[in-house]
PDB file of C-alpha atoms in Angstrom:
ATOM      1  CA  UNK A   1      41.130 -15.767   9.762  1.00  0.00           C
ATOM      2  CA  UNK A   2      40.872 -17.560   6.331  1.00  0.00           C
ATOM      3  CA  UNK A   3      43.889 -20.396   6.145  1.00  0.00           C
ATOM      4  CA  UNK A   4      43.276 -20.462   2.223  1.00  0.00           C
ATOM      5  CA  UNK A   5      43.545 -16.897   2.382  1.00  0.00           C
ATOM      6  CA  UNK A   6      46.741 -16.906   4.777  1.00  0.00           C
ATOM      7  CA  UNK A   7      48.098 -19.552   2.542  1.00  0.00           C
ATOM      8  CA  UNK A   8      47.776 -17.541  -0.731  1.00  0.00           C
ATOM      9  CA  UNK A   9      49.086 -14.493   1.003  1.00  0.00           C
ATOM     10  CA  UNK A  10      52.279 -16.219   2.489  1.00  0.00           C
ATOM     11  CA  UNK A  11      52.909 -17.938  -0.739  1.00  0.00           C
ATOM     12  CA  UNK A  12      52.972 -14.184  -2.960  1.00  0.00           C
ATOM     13  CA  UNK A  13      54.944 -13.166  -0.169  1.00  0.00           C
ATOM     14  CA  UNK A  14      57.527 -15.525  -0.513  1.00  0.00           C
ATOM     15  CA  UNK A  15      57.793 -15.690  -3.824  1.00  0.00           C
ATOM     16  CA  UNK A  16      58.795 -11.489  -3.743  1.00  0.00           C
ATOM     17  CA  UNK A  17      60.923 -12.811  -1.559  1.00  0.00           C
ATOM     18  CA  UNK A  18      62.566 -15.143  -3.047  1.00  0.00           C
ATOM     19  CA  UNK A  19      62.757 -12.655  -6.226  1.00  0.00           C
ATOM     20  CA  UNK A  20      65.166 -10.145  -3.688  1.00  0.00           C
ATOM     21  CA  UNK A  21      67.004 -13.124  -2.323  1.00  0.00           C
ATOM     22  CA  UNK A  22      67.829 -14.957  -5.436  1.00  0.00           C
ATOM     23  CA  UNK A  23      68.422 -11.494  -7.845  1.00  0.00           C
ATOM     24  CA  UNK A  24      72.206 -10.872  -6.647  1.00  0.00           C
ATOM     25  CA  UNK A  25      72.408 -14.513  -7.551  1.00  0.00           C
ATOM     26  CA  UNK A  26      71.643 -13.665 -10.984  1.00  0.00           C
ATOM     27  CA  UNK A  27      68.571 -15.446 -10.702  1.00  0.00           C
ATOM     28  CA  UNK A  28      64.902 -15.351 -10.957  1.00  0.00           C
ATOM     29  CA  UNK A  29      62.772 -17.921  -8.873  1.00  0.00           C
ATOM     30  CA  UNK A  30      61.491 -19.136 -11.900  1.00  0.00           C
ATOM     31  CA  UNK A  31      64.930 -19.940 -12.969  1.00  0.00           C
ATOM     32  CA  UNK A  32      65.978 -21.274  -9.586  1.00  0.00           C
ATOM     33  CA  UNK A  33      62.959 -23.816  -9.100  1.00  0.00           C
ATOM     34  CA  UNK A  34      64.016 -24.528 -12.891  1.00  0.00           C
ATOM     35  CA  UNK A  35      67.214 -25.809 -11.674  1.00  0.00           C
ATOM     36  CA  UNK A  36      65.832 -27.930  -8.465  1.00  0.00           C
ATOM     37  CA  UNK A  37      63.713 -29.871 -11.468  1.00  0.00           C
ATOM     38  CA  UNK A  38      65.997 -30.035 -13.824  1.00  0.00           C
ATOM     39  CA  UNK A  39      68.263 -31.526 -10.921  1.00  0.00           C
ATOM     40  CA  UNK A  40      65.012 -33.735  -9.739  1.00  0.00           C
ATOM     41  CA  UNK A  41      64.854 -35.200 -13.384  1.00  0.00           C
ATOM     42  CA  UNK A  42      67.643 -34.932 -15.829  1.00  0.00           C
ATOM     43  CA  UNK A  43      66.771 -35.391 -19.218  1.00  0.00           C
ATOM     44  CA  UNK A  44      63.080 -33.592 -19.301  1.00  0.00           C
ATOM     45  CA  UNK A  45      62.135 -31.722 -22.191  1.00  0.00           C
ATOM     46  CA  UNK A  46      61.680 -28.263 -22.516  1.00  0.00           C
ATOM     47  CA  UNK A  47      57.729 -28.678 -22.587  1.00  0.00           C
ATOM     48  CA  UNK A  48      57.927 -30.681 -19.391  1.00  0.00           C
ATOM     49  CA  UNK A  49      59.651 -27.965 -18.074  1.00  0.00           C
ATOM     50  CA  UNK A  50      57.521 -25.338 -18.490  1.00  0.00           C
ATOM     51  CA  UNK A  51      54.294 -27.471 -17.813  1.00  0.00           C
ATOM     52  CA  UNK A  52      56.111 -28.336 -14.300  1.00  0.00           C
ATOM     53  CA  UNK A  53      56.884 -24.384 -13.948  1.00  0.00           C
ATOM     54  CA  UNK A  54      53.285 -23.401 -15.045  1.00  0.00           C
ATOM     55  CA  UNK A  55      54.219 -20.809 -17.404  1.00  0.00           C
ATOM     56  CA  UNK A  56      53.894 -21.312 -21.038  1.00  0.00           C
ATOM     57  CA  UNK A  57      56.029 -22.618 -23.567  1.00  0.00           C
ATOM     58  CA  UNK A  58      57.430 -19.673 -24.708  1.00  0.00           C
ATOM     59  CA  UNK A  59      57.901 -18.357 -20.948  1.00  0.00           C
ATOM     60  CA  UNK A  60      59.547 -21.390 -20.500  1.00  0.00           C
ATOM     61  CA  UNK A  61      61.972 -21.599 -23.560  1.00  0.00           C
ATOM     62  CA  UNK A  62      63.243 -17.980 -22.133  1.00  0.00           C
ATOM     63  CA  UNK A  63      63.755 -19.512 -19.201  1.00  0.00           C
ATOM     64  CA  UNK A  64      65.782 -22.324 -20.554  1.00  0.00           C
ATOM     65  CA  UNK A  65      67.497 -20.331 -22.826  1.00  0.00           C
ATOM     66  CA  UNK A  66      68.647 -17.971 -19.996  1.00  0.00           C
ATOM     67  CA  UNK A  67      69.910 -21.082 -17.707  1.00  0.00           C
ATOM     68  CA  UNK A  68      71.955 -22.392 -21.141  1.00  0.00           C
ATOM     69  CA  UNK A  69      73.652 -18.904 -21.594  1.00  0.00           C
ATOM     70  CA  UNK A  70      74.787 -18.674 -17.935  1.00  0.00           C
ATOM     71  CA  UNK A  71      76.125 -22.451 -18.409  1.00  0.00           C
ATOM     72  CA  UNK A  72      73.551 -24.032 -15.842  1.00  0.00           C
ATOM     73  CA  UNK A  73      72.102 -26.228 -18.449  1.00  0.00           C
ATOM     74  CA  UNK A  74      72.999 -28.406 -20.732  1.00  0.00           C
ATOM     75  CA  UNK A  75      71.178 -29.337 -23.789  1.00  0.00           C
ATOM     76  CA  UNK A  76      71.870 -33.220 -24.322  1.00  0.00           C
ATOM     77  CA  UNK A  77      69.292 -34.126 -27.022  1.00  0.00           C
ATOM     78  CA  UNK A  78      70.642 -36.117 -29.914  1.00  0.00           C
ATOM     79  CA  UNK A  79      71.213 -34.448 -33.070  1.00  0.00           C
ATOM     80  CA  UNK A  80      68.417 -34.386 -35.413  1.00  0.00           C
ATOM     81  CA  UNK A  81      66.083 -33.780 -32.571  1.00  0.00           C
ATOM     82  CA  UNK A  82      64.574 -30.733 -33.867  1.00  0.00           C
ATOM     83  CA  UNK A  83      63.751 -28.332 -31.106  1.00  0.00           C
ATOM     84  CA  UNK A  84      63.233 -30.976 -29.031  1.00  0.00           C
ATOM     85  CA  UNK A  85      65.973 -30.836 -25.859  1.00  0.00           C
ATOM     86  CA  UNK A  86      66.810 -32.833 -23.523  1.00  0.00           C
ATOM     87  CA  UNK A  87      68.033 -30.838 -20.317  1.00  0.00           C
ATOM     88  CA  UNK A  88      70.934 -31.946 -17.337  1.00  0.00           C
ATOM     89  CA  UNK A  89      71.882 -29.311 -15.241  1.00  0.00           C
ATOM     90  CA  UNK A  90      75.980 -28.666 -15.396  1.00  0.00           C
ATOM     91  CA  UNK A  91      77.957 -29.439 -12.650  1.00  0.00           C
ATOM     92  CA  UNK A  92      77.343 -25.343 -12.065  1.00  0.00           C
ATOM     93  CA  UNK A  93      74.267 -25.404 -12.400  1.00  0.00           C
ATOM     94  CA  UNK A  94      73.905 -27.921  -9.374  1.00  0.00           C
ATOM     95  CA  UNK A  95      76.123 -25.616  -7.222  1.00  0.00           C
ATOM     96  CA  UNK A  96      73.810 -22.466  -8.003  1.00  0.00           C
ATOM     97  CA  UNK A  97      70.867 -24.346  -7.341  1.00  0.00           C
ATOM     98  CA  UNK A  98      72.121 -25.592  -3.706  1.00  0.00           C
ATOM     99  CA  UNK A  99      73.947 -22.246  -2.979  1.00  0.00           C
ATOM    100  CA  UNK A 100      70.178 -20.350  -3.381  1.00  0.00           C
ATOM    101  CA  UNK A 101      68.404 -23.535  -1.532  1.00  0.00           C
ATOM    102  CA  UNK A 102      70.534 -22.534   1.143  1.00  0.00           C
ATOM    103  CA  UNK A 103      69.955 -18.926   0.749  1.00  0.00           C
ATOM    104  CA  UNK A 104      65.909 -19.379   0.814  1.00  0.00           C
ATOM    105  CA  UNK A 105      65.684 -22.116   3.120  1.00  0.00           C
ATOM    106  CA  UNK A 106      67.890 -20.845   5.962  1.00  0.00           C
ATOM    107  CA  UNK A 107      66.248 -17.560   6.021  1.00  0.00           C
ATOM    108  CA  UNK A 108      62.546 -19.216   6.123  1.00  0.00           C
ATOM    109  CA  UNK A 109      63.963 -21.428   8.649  1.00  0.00           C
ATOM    110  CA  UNK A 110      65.485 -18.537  11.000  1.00  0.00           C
ATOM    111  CA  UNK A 111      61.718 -16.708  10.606  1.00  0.00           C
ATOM    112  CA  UNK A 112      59.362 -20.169  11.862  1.00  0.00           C
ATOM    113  CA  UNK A 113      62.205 -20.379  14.926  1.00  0.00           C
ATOM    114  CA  UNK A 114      61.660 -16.798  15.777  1.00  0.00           C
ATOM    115  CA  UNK A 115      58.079 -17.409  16.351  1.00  0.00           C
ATOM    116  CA  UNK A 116      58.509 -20.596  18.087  1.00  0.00           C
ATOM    117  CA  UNK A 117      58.203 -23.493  15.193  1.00  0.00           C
ATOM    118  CA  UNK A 118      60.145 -26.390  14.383  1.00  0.00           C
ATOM    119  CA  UNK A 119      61.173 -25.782  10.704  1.00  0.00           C
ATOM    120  CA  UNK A 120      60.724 -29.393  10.254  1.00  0.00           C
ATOM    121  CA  UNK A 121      57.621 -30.341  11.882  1.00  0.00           C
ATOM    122  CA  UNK A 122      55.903 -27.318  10.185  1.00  0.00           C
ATOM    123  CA  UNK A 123      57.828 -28.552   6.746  1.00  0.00           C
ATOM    124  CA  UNK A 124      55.666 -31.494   7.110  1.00  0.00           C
ATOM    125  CA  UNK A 125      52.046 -30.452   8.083  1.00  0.00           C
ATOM    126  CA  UNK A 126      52.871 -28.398   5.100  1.00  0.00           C
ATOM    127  CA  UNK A 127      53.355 -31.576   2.903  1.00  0.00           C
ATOM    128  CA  UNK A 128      50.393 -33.353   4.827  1.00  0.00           C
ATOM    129  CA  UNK A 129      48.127 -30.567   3.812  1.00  0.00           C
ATOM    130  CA  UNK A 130      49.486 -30.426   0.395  1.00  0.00           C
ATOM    131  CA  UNK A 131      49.368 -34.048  -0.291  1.00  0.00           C
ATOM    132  CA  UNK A 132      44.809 -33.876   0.930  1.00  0.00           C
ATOM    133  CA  UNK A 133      44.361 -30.887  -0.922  1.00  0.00           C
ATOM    134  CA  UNK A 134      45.480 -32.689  -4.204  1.00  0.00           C
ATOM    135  CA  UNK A 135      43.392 -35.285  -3.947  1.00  0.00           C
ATOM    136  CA  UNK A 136      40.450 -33.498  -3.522  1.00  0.00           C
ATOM    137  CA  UNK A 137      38.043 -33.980  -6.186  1.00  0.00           C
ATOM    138  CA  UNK A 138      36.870 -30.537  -7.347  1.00  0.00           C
ATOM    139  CA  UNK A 139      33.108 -30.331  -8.411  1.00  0.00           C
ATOM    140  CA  UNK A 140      34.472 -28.814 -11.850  1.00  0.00           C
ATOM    141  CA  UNK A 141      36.261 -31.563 -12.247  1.00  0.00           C
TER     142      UNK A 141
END
């Protein structure tokens, strides 16, 4: 078996996942990871965003504009700011987002107990492996 393989595999699958999970929410992961940053740090811009998302600008305005319209968001930039914005997530927007953490993280953690892992402990190899693999120097820089 290939763990970068595994890895990639588990990570598709649980992003269609999450897609089934989080669509009776009225949600899209995108928009859902959206909120956990947006309630990680208040006041990004719009580009920040969508760099932290890794979609494109214009995937990412959509994105904000569909989290404004449902009243998740709030815009807070000063007037005069162009199309600059500064997001906050709304006091609803805060609710949705830990509502569908609950939703995905439950189930993921009901799936590693049925095969015998600590949700936790594998939570933080997880991070442990993360955390190496960034600091890897690639040789294409």
């Amino acid at each position: 078996m290939d763990l970068a393989f595994e890895l990639h595999d588990l990570v598709r699958t649980l992003d269609r996942w999450a897609e089934r999970i989080l669509a009776p929410e009225g949600l899209t992961y995108n928009q859902y990871v959206a909120l956990v940053i947006l309630g990680e740090h208040p006041g990004i811009t719009g580009r920040t965003l969508a760099t932290a998302l890794g979609v494109t600008e214009a995937a990412g305005s959509g994105i904000v504009k569909a989290l404004l319209g449902a009243g998740f968001v709030d815009n807070q930039a000063a007037k005069g700011s162009g199309n600059r914005r500064e997001l906050h997530l709304t006091e609803a927007g805060a609710v949705k987002a830990d509502h569908c953490g609950r939703l995905l993280g439950n189930s993921l953690d009901d799936n590693a107990r049925a095969i015998g892992l600590d949700p936790q402990d594998l939570a933080r190899t997880i991070r442990d492996l993360h955390d190496e693999v960034r600091t890897i120097r690639h040789p294409d820089g």
